[in-house]
Every structure is written in C-alpha cells, then in structure tokens.
mmCIF file with all atom_site columns, C-alpha atoms and ligand atoms in Angstrom:
data_model
loop_
_atom_site.group_PDB
_atom_site.id
_atom_site.type_symbol
_atom_site.label_atom_id
_atom_site.label_alt_id
_atom_site.label_comp_id
_atom_site.label_asym_id
_atom_site.label_entity_id
_atom_site.label_seq_id
_atom_site.pdbx_PDB_ins_code
_atom_site.Cartn_x
_atom_site.Cartn_y
_atom_site.Cartn_z
_atom_site.occupancy
_atom_site.B_iso_or_equiv
_atom_site.pdbx_formal_charge
_atom_site.auth_seq_id
_atom_site.auth_comp_id
_atom_site.auth_asym_id
_atom_site.auth_atom_id
_atom_site.pdbx_PDB_model_num
ATOM   1   C CA  . MET A 1 1   ? 110.863 106.048 99.588  1.00 0.00 ? 254 MET A CA  1
ATOM   2   C CA  . GLU A 1 2   ? 110.184 108.530 102.498 1.00 0.00 ? 255 GLU A CA  1
ATOM   3   C CA  . ASN A 1 3   ? 112.997 106.625 104.594 1.00 0.00 ? 256 ASN A CA  1
ATOM   4   C CA  . ILE A 1 4   ? 115.899 107.680 102.194 1.00 0.00 ? 257 ILE A CA  1
ATOM   5   C CA  . ILE A 1 5   ? 115.349 111.228 104.157 1.00 0.00 ? 258 ILE A CA  1
ATOM   6   C CA  . GLU A 1 6   ? 115.809 109.687 107.508 1.00 0.00 ? 259 GLU A CA  1
ATOM   7   C CA  . LYS A 1 7   ? 118.367 107.228 106.313 1.00 0.00 ? 260 LYS A CA  1
ATOM   8   C CA  . ARG A 1 8   ? 120.525 109.341 103.908 1.00 0.00 ? 261 ARG A CA  1
ATOM   9   C CA  . CYS A 1 9   ? 120.156 112.995 105.024 1.00 0.00 ? 262 CYS A CA  1
ATOM   10  C CA  . SER A 1 10  ? 123.113 114.284 106.706 1.00 0.00 ? 263 SER A CA  1
ATOM   11  C CA  . PHE A 1 11  ? 124.446 117.569 107.544 1.00 0.00 ? 264 PHE A CA  1
ATOM   12  C CA  . LEU A 1 12  ? 126.403 119.475 104.891 1.00 0.00 ? 265 LEU A CA  1
ATOM   13  C CA  . LYS A 1 13  ? 127.513 122.793 105.794 1.00 0.00 ? 266 LYS A CA  1
ATOM   14  C CA  . SER A 1 14  ? 126.509 126.173 107.589 1.00 0.00 ? 267 SER A CA  1
ATOM   15  C CA  . VAL A 1 15  ? 126.508 129.214 105.300 1.00 0.00 ? 268 VAL A CA  1
ATOM   16  C CA  . PHE A 1 16  ? 126.877 132.685 106.633 1.00 0.00 ? 269 PHE A CA  1
ATOM   17  C CA  . ASN A 1 17  ? 127.522 134.282 103.351 1.00 0.00 ? 270 ASN A CA  1
ATOM   18  C CA  . PHE A 1 18  ? 125.872 134.109 100.147 1.00 0.00 ? 271 PHE A CA  1
ATOM   19  C CA  . ASN A 1 19  ? 128.915 133.336 98.201  1.00 0.00 ? 272 ASN A CA  1
ATOM   20  C CA  . GLU A 1 20  ? 129.382 130.338 100.476 1.00 0.00 ? 273 GLU A CA  1
ATOM   21  C CA  . LEU A 1 21  ? 126.539 128.424 98.938  1.00 0.00 ? 274 LEU A CA  1
ATOM   22  C CA  . PRO A 1 22  ? 127.041 124.749 97.863  1.00 0.00 ? 275 PRO A CA  1
ATOM   23  C CA  . ASN A 1 23  ? 126.628 124.292 94.147  1.00 0.00 ? 276 ASN A CA  1
ATOM   24  C CA  . ASN A 1 24  ? 123.018 124.578 92.610  1.00 0.00 ? 277 ASN A CA  1
ATOM   25  C CA  . ASN A 1 25  ? 122.794 121.086 91.123  1.00 0.00 ? 278 ASN A CA  1
ATOM   26  C CA  . LEU A 1 26  ? 120.178 119.653 93.549  1.00 0.00 ? 279 LEU A CA  1
ATOM   27  C CA  . LYS A 1 27  ? 116.656 121.145 94.489  1.00 0.00 ? 280 LYS A CA  1
ATOM   28  C CA  . GLU A 1 28  ? 116.583 122.903 97.883  1.00 0.00 ? 281 GLU A CA  1
ATOM   29  C CA  . ILE A 1 29  ? 113.572 122.997 100.127 1.00 0.00 ? 282 ILE A CA  1
ATOM   30  C CA  . ALA A 1 30  ? 113.957 125.680 103.181 1.00 0.00 ? 283 ALA A CA  1
ATOM   31  C CA  . PHE A 1 31  ? 112.358 125.523 106.564 1.00 0.00 ? 284 PHE A CA  1
ATOM   32  C CA  . TRP A 1 32  ? 111.082 128.892 108.076 1.00 0.00 ? 285 TRP A CA  1
ATOM   33  C CA  . GLY A 1 33  ? 109.244 130.251 110.707 1.00 0.00 ? 286 GLY A CA  1
ATOM   34  C CA  . ARG A 1 34  ? 109.182 132.326 114.029 1.00 0.00 ? 287 ARG A CA  1
ATOM   35  C CA  . SER A 1 35  ? 111.978 131.094 116.628 1.00 0.00 ? 288 SER A CA  1
ATOM   36  C CA  . ASN A 1 36  ? 110.449 128.379 119.073 1.00 0.00 ? 289 ASN A CA  1
ATOM   37  C CA  . THR A 1 37  ? 107.660 127.658 116.545 1.00 0.00 ? 290 THR A CA  1
ATOM   38  C CA  . GLY A 1 38  ? 109.325 124.017 116.563 1.00 0.00 ? 291 GLY A CA  1
ATOM   39  C CA  . LYS A 1 39  ? 111.387 124.121 113.508 1.00 0.00 ? 292 LYS A CA  1
ATOM   40  C CA  . SER A 1 40  ? 114.216 122.204 114.905 1.00 0.00 ? 293 SER A CA  1
ATOM   41  C CA  . SER A 1 41  ? 112.086 119.506 116.633 1.00 0.00 ? 294 SER A CA  1
ATOM   42  C CA  . LEU A 1 42  ? 110.129 119.267 113.128 1.00 0.00 ? 295 LEU A CA  1
ATOM   43  C CA  . LEU A 1 43  ? 113.609 118.691 111.030 1.00 0.00 ? 296 LEU A CA  1
ATOM   44  C CA  . ASN A 1 44  ? 114.670 116.226 114.021 1.00 0.00 ? 297 ASN A CA  1
ATOM   45  C CA  . SER A 1 45  ? 111.566 114.303 113.260 1.00 0.00 ? 298 SER A CA  1
ATOM   46  C CA  . ILE A 1 46  ? 112.435 114.008 109.469 1.00 0.00 ? 299 ILE A CA  1
ATOM   47  C CA  . ILE A 1 47  ? 116.083 113.379 109.716 1.00 0.00 ? 300 ILE A CA  1
ATOM   48  C CA  . LYS A 1 48  ? 117.877 111.180 111.941 1.00 0.00 ? 301 LYS A CA  1
ATOM   49  C CA  . ASP A 1 49  ? 121.098 113.109 111.778 1.00 0.00 ? 302 ASP A CA  1
ATOM   50  C CA  . ASN A 1 50  ? 120.942 115.333 115.089 1.00 0.00 ? 303 ASN A CA  1
ATOM   51  C CA  . ILE A 1 51  ? 119.719 118.337 113.172 1.00 0.00 ? 304 ILE A CA  1
ATOM   52  C CA  . ALA A 1 52  ? 118.237 120.077 116.249 1.00 0.00 ? 305 ALA A CA  1
ATOM   53  C CA  . LYS A 1 53  ? 121.764 120.056 118.077 1.00 0.00 ? 306 LYS A CA  1
ATOM   54  C CA  . THR A 1 54  ? 123.439 121.462 114.625 1.00 0.00 ? 307 THR A CA  1
ATOM   55  C CA  . SER A 1 55  ? 121.018 124.226 114.458 1.00 0.00 ? 308 SER A CA  1
ATOM   56  C CA  . LYS A 1 56  ? 121.087 125.119 118.029 1.00 0.00 ? 309 LYS A CA  1
ATOM   57  C CA  . THR A 1 57  ? 124.919 125.145 118.058 1.00 0.00 ? 310 THR A CA  1
ATOM   58  C CA  . PRO A 1 58  ? 125.899 128.573 119.162 1.00 0.00 ? 311 PRO A CA  1
ATOM   59  C CA  . GLY A 1 59  ? 127.292 130.273 116.091 1.00 0.00 ? 312 GLY A CA  1
ATOM   60  C CA  . ARG A 1 60  ? 125.238 128.364 113.662 1.00 0.00 ? 313 ARG A CA  1
ATOM   61  C CA  . THR A 1 61  ? 121.844 129.682 114.818 1.00 0.00 ? 314 THR A CA  1
ATOM   62  C CA  . GLN A 1 62  ? 122.117 132.805 112.648 1.00 0.00 ? 315 GLN A CA  1
ATOM   63  C CA  . CYS A 1 63  ? 123.199 130.948 109.485 1.00 0.00 ? 316 CYS A CA  1
ATOM   64  C CA  . LEU A 1 64  ? 121.675 128.716 106.751 1.00 0.00 ? 317 LEU A CA  1
ATOM   65  C CA  . ASN A 1 65  ? 122.468 125.182 107.834 1.00 0.00 ? 318 ASN A CA  1
ATOM   66  C CA  . PHE A 1 66  ? 122.279 122.705 104.623 1.00 0.00 ? 319 PHE A CA  1
ATOM   67  C CA  . PHE A 1 67  ? 121.453 119.160 105.079 1.00 0.00 ? 320 PHE A CA  1
ATOM   68  C CA  . GLU A 1 68  ? 121.690 116.994 102.048 1.00 0.00 ? 321 GLU A CA  1
ATOM   69  C CA  . VAL A 1 69  ? 120.564 113.511 100.672 1.00 0.00 ? 322 VAL A CA  1
ATOM   70  C CA  . PRO A 1 70  ? 123.235 112.920 98.047  1.00 0.00 ? 323 PRO A CA  1
ATOM   71  C CA  . ASN A 1 71  ? 122.046 113.182 94.601  1.00 0.00 ? 324 ASN A CA  1
ATOM   72  C CA  . LYS A 1 72  ? 118.491 113.954 95.655  1.00 0.00 ? 325 LYS A CA  1
ATOM   73  C CA  . ILE A 1 73  ? 117.794 116.899 97.623  1.00 0.00 ? 326 ILE A CA  1
ATOM   74  C CA  . ARG A 1 74  ? 118.961 119.732 100.179 1.00 0.00 ? 327 ARG A CA  1
ATOM   75  C CA  . LEU A 1 75  ? 116.916 120.676 102.944 1.00 0.00 ? 328 LEU A CA  1
ATOM   76  C CA  . VAL A 1 76  ? 117.924 123.992 104.491 1.00 0.00 ? 329 VAL A CA  1
ATOM   77  C CA  . ASP A 1 77  ? 117.135 125.292 107.739 1.00 0.00 ? 330 ASP A CA  1
ATOM   78  C CA  . LEU A 1 78  ? 116.901 129.104 107.622 1.00 0.00 ? 331 LEU A CA  1
ATOM   79  C CA  . PRO A 1 79  ? 117.353 131.261 110.656 1.00 0.00 ? 332 PRO A CA  1
ATOM   80  C CA  . GLY A 1 80  ? 114.073 131.723 112.757 1.00 0.00 ? 333 GLY A CA  1
ATOM   81  C CA  . TYR A 1 81  ? 112.518 135.432 112.816 1.00 0.00 ? 334 TYR A CA  1
ATOM   82  C CA  . GLY A 1 82  ? 111.106 137.275 115.680 1.00 0.00 ? 335 GLY A CA  1
ATOM   83  C CA  . TYR A 1 83  ? 113.622 136.539 118.235 1.00 0.00 ? 336 TYR A CA  1
ATOM   84  C CA  . SER A 1 84  ? 114.227 139.675 120.452 1.00 0.00 ? 337 SER A CA  1
ATOM   85  C CA  . LYS A 1 85  ? 117.384 138.866 122.187 1.00 0.00 ? 338 LYS A CA  1
ATOM   86  C CA  . VAL A 1 86  ? 119.469 139.289 119.148 1.00 0.00 ? 339 VAL A CA  1
ATOM   87  C CA  . SER A 1 87  ? 120.916 142.697 118.367 1.00 0.00 ? 340 SER A CA  1
ATOM   88  C CA  . LYS A 1 88  ? 119.528 144.806 115.666 1.00 0.00 ? 341 LYS A CA  1
ATOM   89  C CA  . SER A 1 89  ? 122.520 144.717 113.512 1.00 0.00 ? 342 SER A CA  1
ATOM   90  C CA  . LYS A 1 90  ? 122.560 140.743 113.834 1.00 0.00 ? 343 LYS A CA  1
ATOM   91  C CA  . ILE A 1 91  ? 118.760 140.644 112.812 1.00 0.00 ? 344 ILE A CA  1
ATOM   92  C CA  . LYS A 1 92  ? 119.667 142.868 109.786 1.00 0.00 ? 345 LYS A CA  1
ATOM   93  C CA  . ASN A 1 93  ? 122.463 140.581 108.771 1.00 0.00 ? 346 ASN A CA  1
ATOM   94  C CA  . TRP A 1 94  ? 120.106 137.329 109.026 1.00 0.00 ? 347 TRP A CA  1
ATOM   95  C CA  . ASN A 1 95  ? 117.454 139.446 106.899 1.00 0.00 ? 348 ASN A CA  1
ATOM   96  C CA  . ARG A 1 96  ? 119.984 140.071 104.169 1.00 0.00 ? 349 ARG A CA  1
ATOM   97  C CA  . LEU A 1 97  ? 121.237 136.659 103.844 1.00 0.00 ? 350 LEU A CA  1
ATOM   98  C CA  . ILE A 1 98  ? 117.758 135.114 103.844 1.00 0.00 ? 351 ILE A CA  1
ATOM   99  C CA  . ILE A 1 99  ? 116.383 137.553 101.564 1.00 0.00 ? 352 ILE A CA  1
ATOM   100 C CA  . GLU A 1 100 ? 119.207 137.044 99.132  1.00 0.00 ? 353 GLU A CA  1
ATOM   101 C CA  . TYR A 1 101 ? 118.740 133.276 99.569  1.00 0.00 ? 354 TYR A CA  1
ATOM   102 C CA  . ILE A 1 102 ? 114.909 133.384 98.994  1.00 0.00 ? 355 ILE A CA  1
ATOM   103 C CA  . SER A 1 103 ? 115.215 135.928 96.315  1.00 0.00 ? 356 SER A CA  1
ATOM   104 C CA  . LYS A 1 104 ? 118.439 134.592 94.211  1.00 0.00 ? 357 LYS A CA  1
ATOM   105 C CA  . ARG A 1 105 ? 118.667 131.009 94.752  1.00 0.00 ? 358 ARG A CA  1
ATOM   106 C CA  . GLU A 1 106 ? 117.580 129.258 91.353  1.00 0.00 ? 359 GLU A CA  1
ATOM   107 C CA  . ASN A 1 107 ? 117.251 125.582 92.781  1.00 0.00 ? 360 ASN A CA  1
ATOM   108 C CA  . LEU A 1 108 ? 115.329 126.753 95.648  1.00 0.00 ? 361 LEU A CA  1
ATOM   109 C CA  . THR A 1 109 ? 112.026 124.835 94.938  1.00 0.00 ? 362 THR A CA  1
ATOM   110 C CA  . SER A 1 110 ? 109.741 125.115 97.871  1.00 0.00 ? 363 SER A CA  1
ATOM   111 C CA  . ILE A 1 111 ? 109.709 126.631 101.223 1.00 0.00 ? 364 ILE A CA  1
ATOM   112 C CA  . PHE A 1 112 ? 107.800 125.165 104.396 1.00 0.00 ? 365 PHE A CA  1
ATOM   113 C CA  . LEU A 1 113 ? 106.783 127.983 106.473 1.00 0.00 ? 366 LEU A CA  1
ATOM   114 C CA  . LEU A 1 114 ? 106.129 126.944 110.329 1.00 0.00 ? 367 LEU A CA  1
ATOM   115 C CA  . ILE A 1 115 ? 103.108 128.511 112.387 1.00 0.00 ? 368 ILE A CA  1
ATOM   116 C CA  . ASP A 1 116 ? 102.771 127.601 115.850 1.00 0.00 ? 369 ASP A CA  1
ATOM   117 C CA  . SER A 1 117 ? 98.911  126.277 115.664 1.00 0.00 ? 370 SER A CA  1
ATOM   118 C CA  . ARG A 1 118 ? 98.212  127.955 119.287 1.00 0.00 ? 371 ARG A CA  1
ATOM   119 C CA  . HIS A 1 119 ? 98.830  131.189 117.840 1.00 0.00 ? 372 HIS A CA  1
ATOM   120 C CA  . GLY A 1 120 ? 98.163  131.271 114.185 1.00 0.00 ? 373 GLY A CA  1
ATOM   121 C CA  . LEU A 1 121 ? 99.580  133.457 111.892 1.00 0.00 ? 374 LEU A CA  1
ATOM   122 C CA  . LYS A 1 122 ? 101.104 136.659 113.620 1.00 0.00 ? 375 LYS A CA  1
ATOM   123 C CA  . SER A 1 123 ? 101.625 139.841 111.788 1.00 0.00 ? 376 SER A CA  1
ATOM   124 C CA  . ILE A 1 124 ? 105.602 139.112 111.589 1.00 0.00 ? 377 ILE A CA  1
ATOM   125 C CA  . ASP A 1 125 ? 104.487 135.893 109.933 1.00 0.00 ? 378 ASP A CA  1
ATOM   126 C CA  . LEU A 1 126 ? 102.466 137.808 107.272 1.00 0.00 ? 379 LEU A CA  1
ATOM   127 C CA  . GLU A 1 127 ? 105.457 140.103 106.572 1.00 0.00 ? 380 GLU A CA  1
ATOM   128 C CA  . ALA A 1 128 ? 107.551 136.691 105.804 1.00 0.00 ? 381 ALA A CA  1
ATOM   129 C CA  . ILE A 1 129 ? 104.528 135.817 103.793 1.00 0.00 ? 382 ILE A CA  1
ATOM   130 C CA  . ASN A 1 130 ? 104.658 138.987 101.987 1.00 0.00 ? 383 ASN A CA  1
ATOM   131 C CA  . ILE A 1 131 ? 108.303 138.541 101.504 1.00 0.00 ? 384 ILE A CA  1
ATOM   132 C CA  . LEU A 1 132 ? 107.923 135.223 99.900  1.00 0.00 ? 385 LEU A CA  1
ATOM   133 C CA  . GLU A 1 133 ? 104.804 136.453 97.513  1.00 0.00 ? 386 GLU A CA  1
ATOM   134 C CA  . SER A 1 134 ? 107.037 139.502 96.453  1.00 0.00 ? 387 SER A CA  1
ATOM   135 C CA  . PHE A 1 135 ? 109.548 137.107 95.198  1.00 0.00 ? 388 PHE A CA  1
ATOM   136 C CA  . GLY A 1 136 ? 107.168 134.438 93.952  1.00 0.00 ? 389 GLY A CA  1
ATOM   137 C CA  . ASN A 1 137 ? 108.392 131.785 96.310  1.00 0.00 ? 390 ASN A CA  1
ATOM   138 C CA  . HIS A 1 138 ? 106.370 128.690 96.398  1.00 0.00 ? 391 HIS A CA  1
ATOM   139 C CA  . PHE A 1 139 ? 105.467 127.785 99.922  1.00 0.00 ? 392 PHE A CA  1
ATOM   140 C CA  . PHE A 1 140 ? 103.411 125.550 102.183 1.00 0.00 ? 393 PHE A CA  1
ATOM   141 C CA  . VAL A 1 141 ? 102.177 126.576 105.714 1.00 0.00 ? 394 VAL A CA  1
ATOM   142 C CA  . VAL A 1 142 ? 103.071 123.874 108.218 1.00 0.00 ? 395 VAL A CA  1
ATOM   143 C CA  . LEU A 1 143 ? 100.955 124.057 111.391 1.00 0.00 ? 396 LEU A CA  1
ATOM   144 C CA  . THR A 1 144 ? 103.312 123.078 114.566 1.00 0.00 ? 397 THR A CA  1
ATOM   145 C CA  . LYS A 1 145 ? 102.309 121.488 117.990 1.00 0.00 ? 398 LYS A CA  1
ATOM   146 C CA  . ILE A 1 146 ? 98.872  120.442 117.253 1.00 0.00 ? 399 ILE A CA  1
ATOM   147 C CA  . ASP A 1 147 ? 99.306  118.024 120.260 1.00 0.00 ? 400 ASP A CA  1
ATOM   148 C CA  . LYS A 1 148 ? 98.943  121.165 122.396 1.00 0.00 ? 401 LYS A CA  1
ATOM   149 C CA  . ILE A 1 149 ? 95.412  122.272 120.934 1.00 0.00 ? 402 ILE A CA  1
ATOM   150 C CA  . ASN A 1 150 ? 91.976  120.343 120.666 1.00 0.00 ? 403 ASN A CA  1
ATOM   151 C CA  . LYS A 1 151 ? 90.200  119.595 117.532 1.00 0.00 ? 404 LYS A CA  1
ATOM   152 C CA  . THR A 1 152 ? 87.954  122.432 117.426 1.00 0.00 ? 405 THR A CA  1
ATOM   153 C CA  . GLN A 1 153 ? 90.866  124.872 117.915 1.00 0.00 ? 406 GLN A CA  1
ATOM   154 C CA  . LEU A 1 154 ? 92.651  123.045 115.093 1.00 0.00 ? 407 LEU A CA  1
ATOM   155 C CA  . ASN A 1 155 ? 89.828  123.312 112.802 1.00 0.00 ? 408 ASN A CA  1
ATOM   156 C CA  . LYS A 1 156 ? 89.536  126.995 113.495 1.00 0.00 ? 409 LYS A CA  1
ATOM   157 C CA  . CYS A 1 157 ? 93.265  127.703 113.118 1.00 0.00 ? 410 CYS A CA  1
ATOM   158 C CA  . SER A 1 158 ? 93.568  125.610 109.858 1.00 0.00 ? 411 SER A CA  1
ATOM   159 C CA  . LYS A 1 159 ? 90.478  127.467 108.273 1.00 0.00 ? 412 LYS A CA  1
ATOM   160 C CA  . THR A 1 160 ? 91.718  130.859 109.100 1.00 0.00 ? 413 THR A CA  1
ATOM   161 C CA  . THR A 1 161 ? 95.087  129.966 107.682 1.00 0.00 ? 414 THR A CA  1
ATOM   162 C CA  . LYS A 1 162 ? 93.540  128.482 104.633 1.00 0.00 ? 415 LYS A CA  1
ATOM   163 C CA  . ASN A 1 163 ? 91.163  131.468 103.921 1.00 0.00 ? 416 ASN A CA  1
ATOM   164 C CA  . PHE A 1 164 ? 94.113  133.782 104.192 1.00 0.00 ? 417 PHE A CA  1
ATOM   165 C CA  . LEU A 1 165 ? 96.396  131.514 101.867 1.00 0.00 ? 418 LEU A CA  1
ATOM   166 C CA  . SER A 1 166 ? 93.725  131.711 99.045  1.00 0.00 ? 419 SER A CA  1
ATOM   167 C CA  . THR A 1 167 ? 94.466  135.195 98.791  1.00 0.00 ? 420 THR A CA  1
ATOM   168 C CA  . VAL A 1 168 ? 98.392  134.638 98.395  1.00 0.00 ? 421 VAL A CA  1
ATOM   169 C CA  . THR A 1 169 ? 99.199  133.301 94.925  1.00 0.00 ? 422 THR A CA  1
ATOM   170 C CA  . SER A 1 170 ? 102.685 131.813 95.622  1.00 0.00 ? 423 SER A CA  1
ATOM   171 C CA  . ALA A 1 171 ? 101.227 129.682 98.520  1.00 0.00 ? 424 ALA A CA  1
ATOM   172 C CA  . GLU A 1 172 ? 99.894  126.096 98.553  1.00 0.00 ? 425 GLU A CA  1
ATOM   173 C CA  . ASP A 1 173 ? 96.078  126.070 99.448  1.00 0.00 ? 426 ASP A CA  1
ATOM   174 C CA  . GLU A 1 174 ? 96.626  123.134 101.716 1.00 0.00 ? 427 GLU A CA  1
ATOM   175 C CA  . VAL A 1 175 ? 97.838  123.523 105.045 1.00 0.00 ? 428 VAL A CA  1
ATOM   176 C CA  . LEU A 1 176 ? 99.978  120.573 106.833 1.00 0.00 ? 429 LEU A CA  1
ATOM   177 C CA  . VAL A 1 177 ? 99.304  120.051 110.310 1.00 0.00 ? 430 VAL A CA  1
ATOM   178 C CA  . THR A 1 178 ? 102.123 118.399 112.357 1.00 0.00 ? 431 THR A CA  1
ATOM   179 C CA  . SER A 1 179 ? 103.074 117.520 116.055 1.00 0.00 ? 432 SER A CA  1
ATOM   180 C CA  . SER A 1 180 ? 106.853 116.590 116.452 1.00 0.00 ? 433 SER A CA  1
ATOM   181 C CA  . LYS A 1 181 ? 106.314 115.200 119.907 1.00 0.00 ? 434 LYS A CA  1
ATOM   182 C CA  . LYS A 1 182 ? 103.087 112.901 118.970 1.00 0.00 ? 435 LYS A CA  1
ATOM   183 C CA  . LYS A 1 183 ? 104.847 112.497 115.458 1.00 0.00 ? 436 LYS A CA  1
ATOM   184 C CA  . LEU A 1 184 ? 101.526 113.534 113.818 1.00 0.00 ? 437 LEU A CA  1
ATOM   185 C CA  . GLY A 1 185 ? 101.720 114.714 110.021 1.00 0.00 ? 438 GLY A CA  1
ATOM   186 C CA  . ILE A 1 186 ? 105.324 113.590 109.721 1.00 0.00 ? 439 ILE A CA  1
ATOM   187 C CA  . LYS A 1 187 ? 104.712 111.355 107.075 1.00 0.00 ? 440 LYS A CA  1
ATOM   188 C CA  . GLU A 1 188 ? 102.515 113.635 104.932 1.00 0.00 ? 441 GLU A CA  1
ATOM   189 C CA  . LEU A 1 189 ? 105.403 115.990 105.497 1.00 0.00 ? 442 LEU A CA  1
ATOM   190 C CA  . LYS A 1 190 ? 107.788 113.709 103.970 1.00 0.00 ? 443 LYS A CA  1
ATOM   191 C CA  . LYS A 1 191 ? 105.645 112.781 101.106 1.00 0.00 ? 444 LYS A CA  1
ATOM   192 C CA  . LYS A 1 192 ? 105.684 116.253 100.124 1.00 0.00 ? 445 LYS A CA  1
ATOM   193 C CA  . ILE A 1 193 ? 109.301 116.534 100.044 1.00 0.00 ? 446 ILE A CA  1
ATOM   194 C CA  . ILE A 1 194 ? 109.562 113.111 98.070  1.00 0.00 ? 447 ILE A CA  1
ATOM   195 C CA  . ASN A 1 195 ? 107.122 114.888 95.534  1.00 0.00 ? 448 ASN A CA  1
ATOM   196 C CA  . ILE A 1 196 ? 109.377 117.604 95.274  1.00 0.00 ? 449 ILE A CA  1
ATOM   197 C CA  . ILE A 1 197 ? 112.427 115.432 94.465  1.00 0.00 ? 450 ILE A CA  1
ATOM   198 C CA  . ASN A 1 198 ? 110.535 113.318 91.832  1.00 0.00 ? 451 ASN A CA  1
HETATM 199 P P1  . LIG B 2 .   ? 112.755 126.399 117.038 1.00 0.00 ? 21  LIG B P1  1
HETATM 200 O O1  . LIG B 2 .   ? 113.394 127.530 117.738 1.00 0.00 ? 21  LIG B O1  1
HETATM 201 O O2  . LIG B 2 .   ? 111.670 126.692 116.179 1.00 0.00 ? 21  LIG B O2  1
HETATM 202 O O3  . LIG B 2 .   ? 113.784 125.605 116.535 1.00 0.00 ? 21  LIG B O3  1
HETATM 203 O O4  . LIG B 2 .   ? 111.888 125.401 118.061 1.00 0.00 ? 21  LIG B O4  1
HETATM 204 P P2  . LIG B 2 .   ? 112.156 124.008 118.658 1.00 0.00 ? 21  LIG B P2  1
HETATM 205 O O5  . LIG B 2 .   ? 111.991 123.064 117.962 1.00 0.00 ? 21  LIG B O5  1
HETATM 206 O O6  . LIG B 2 .   ? 113.390 124.289 119.545 1.00 0.00 ? 21  LIG B O6  1
HETATM 207 O O7  . LIG B 2 .   ? 111.136 123.991 119.877 1.00 0.00 ? 21  LIG B O7  1
HETATM 208 C C1  . LIG B 2 .   ? 110.495 125.184 120.834 1.00 0.00 ? 21  LIG B C1  1
HETATM 209 C C2  . LIG B 2 .   ? 110.177 124.582 121.771 1.00 0.00 ? 21  LIG B C2  1
HETATM 210 O O8  . LIG B 2 .   ? 108.873 123.984 121.727 1.00 0.00 ? 21  LIG B O8  1
HETATM 211 C C3  . LIG B 2 .   ? 110.814 123.397 122.647 1.00 0.00 ? 21  LIG B C3  1
HETATM 212 O O9  . LIG B 2 .   ? 110.527 123.413 124.156 1.00 0.00 ? 21  LIG B O9  1
HETATM 213 C C4  . LIG B 2 .   ? 110.151 122.060 122.051 1.00 0.00 ? 21  LIG B C4  1
HETATM 214 O O10 . LIG B 2 .   ? 110.195 121.233 123.057 1.00 0.00 ? 21  LIG B O10 1
HETATM 215 C C5  . LIG B 2 .   ? 108.719 122.617 121.766 1.00 0.00 ? 21  LIG B C5  1
HETATM 216 N N1  . LIG B 2 .   ? 108.194 121.600 120.810 1.00 0.00 ? 21  LIG B N1  1
HETATM 217 C C6  . LIG B 2 .   ? 108.374 121.713 119.394 1.00 0.00 ? 21  LIG B C6  1
HETATM 218 N N2  . LIG B 2 .   ? 107.634 120.804 118.687 1.00 0.00 ? 21  LIG B N2  1
HETATM 219 C C7  . LIG B 2 .   ? 106.655 120.531 119.716 1.00 0.00 ? 21  LIG B C7  1
HETATM 220 C C8  . LIG B 2 .   ? 105.566 119.580 119.337 1.00 0.00 ? 21  LIG B C8  1
HETATM 221 O O11 . LIG B 2 .   ? 105.120 119.285 118.401 1.00 0.00 ? 21  LIG B O11 1
HETATM 222 N N3  . LIG B 2 .   ? 104.551 119.786 120.382 1.00 0.00 ? 21  LIG B N3  1
HETATM 223 C C9  . LIG B 2 .   ? 105.101 120.181 121.672 1.00 0.00 ? 21  LIG B C9  1
HETATM 224 N N4  . LIG B 2 .   ? 104.089 120.102 122.507 1.00 0.00 ? 21  LIG B N4  1
HETATM 225 N N5  . LIG B 2 .   ? 106.050 120.827 121.907 1.00 0.00 ? 21  LIG B N5  1
HETATM 226 C C10 . LIG B 2 .   ? 106.859 121.216 120.721 1.00 0.00 ? 21  LIG B C10 1
#
C-alpha cells in the first residue's frame, strides 16, 4: 500500500494565491519547516517524481507546491521559513498565503512539521507551532537528518521534543525520526500518510 505514494504521486500545480487552490475533494497533508531542514530531500524519499527539483525551481520556492495521488491524497510542500536572504515583503507574502492555507483549508488533514534533529526546536519553530495550535491544526513533528547525530543525542532530542509537544493540544505526542540519506523512518512516515488516506 505504501508504494502507491511512490508510484502514483506526481506534481499537480504551484499555487501563489489562495484563490488558485485545487478543488477540495481530496484530503491534504502539508510539509512545513525551516529552510534547509531537509524537506525536499524527505519529500523526494516519499515521492518518485523529482519533487526536490520542482520545489527548488526558482519562482516555485515561495509558493505552495501540490503533489497528488489521484483519487487518494495530495501532499503539499509549504515554503520553508527562516530564510534570511528573502526580502521582508516576500516573507510577509509567504506568511499570508501559508496562514490563509493553514487556517482556512477544510481538507487540510494533517501537517508534518520538520525539525533538524541536530538543532531541535528553535524559537522560530515554536512560533510555527503556536500558529498551528492557534488554528487547531493537527500536526506531527518529524526529526530529520538523524544520521548526523548519535543515539544519545537522538534520544535527548526526541525526549525534549516529546516533552514539549505534550503541552501542545493539536500535536501528535509521537515524534517521527528520519534520515533521507540513510532512508531511515521513511516507511513509518509513509504508513502515517496511508493511515490518513484510509
Ligand atoms: P530544504 O531546504 O528543507 O528543502 O532542505 P534540503 O532537502 O534541500 O536539504 C538541505 C541540505 O541538507 C542538503 O544539503 C541535503 O543534502 C541535506 N540533507 C537533507 N536531508 C538529509 C539527511 O537525511 N541526512 C543528511 N546527512 N543530510 C541531509
């Protein structure tokens, strides 16, 4: 079943304005996180269509990129936050579209919030979590790049993150741990997506 995502998911469209969203007949799962957290790499591990390329195409980095398994689900790549090289006005623009999408989209079922396991939750991630909680968005935290840290560090980061999430009502208590490089936790992540489809 996990294979349907790899086999049948492909790029649908890039959205720059809220009124350009595809129809809301399918559940959507969004991927969010700080720039450089490994979002494109992780999406690339889930989807065969070259999502990293799509998401990094100039002009497409600041919009919502939609990928679809026809009749099943859409995966939505949200612009990363905390990238200092972007002008302030553009940041405002991203935020408005992201905030509109997060707060108004009826078929947005869950969000995977990616956190670099080397750094853990930073203040900007806490702001993002605040936003999700304020709109009541159900979300999972996914620790990325776990191949870059040792077991002790991973346990510590997982524990701290879980402790924090236990105070956040709209967050799933479980923390997913992944490495796109070593293909760790990818199967588990796909299982979560399949559970959401069903
Ligand atoms: P994005 O900006 O969040 O889309 O991040 P990218 O997917 O482009 O990754 C940012 C950098 O981290 C790139 O140099 C990737 O090769 C690297 N990277 C991403 N995932 C992993 C991982 O699981 N392990 C390691 N070691 N590096 C990773």
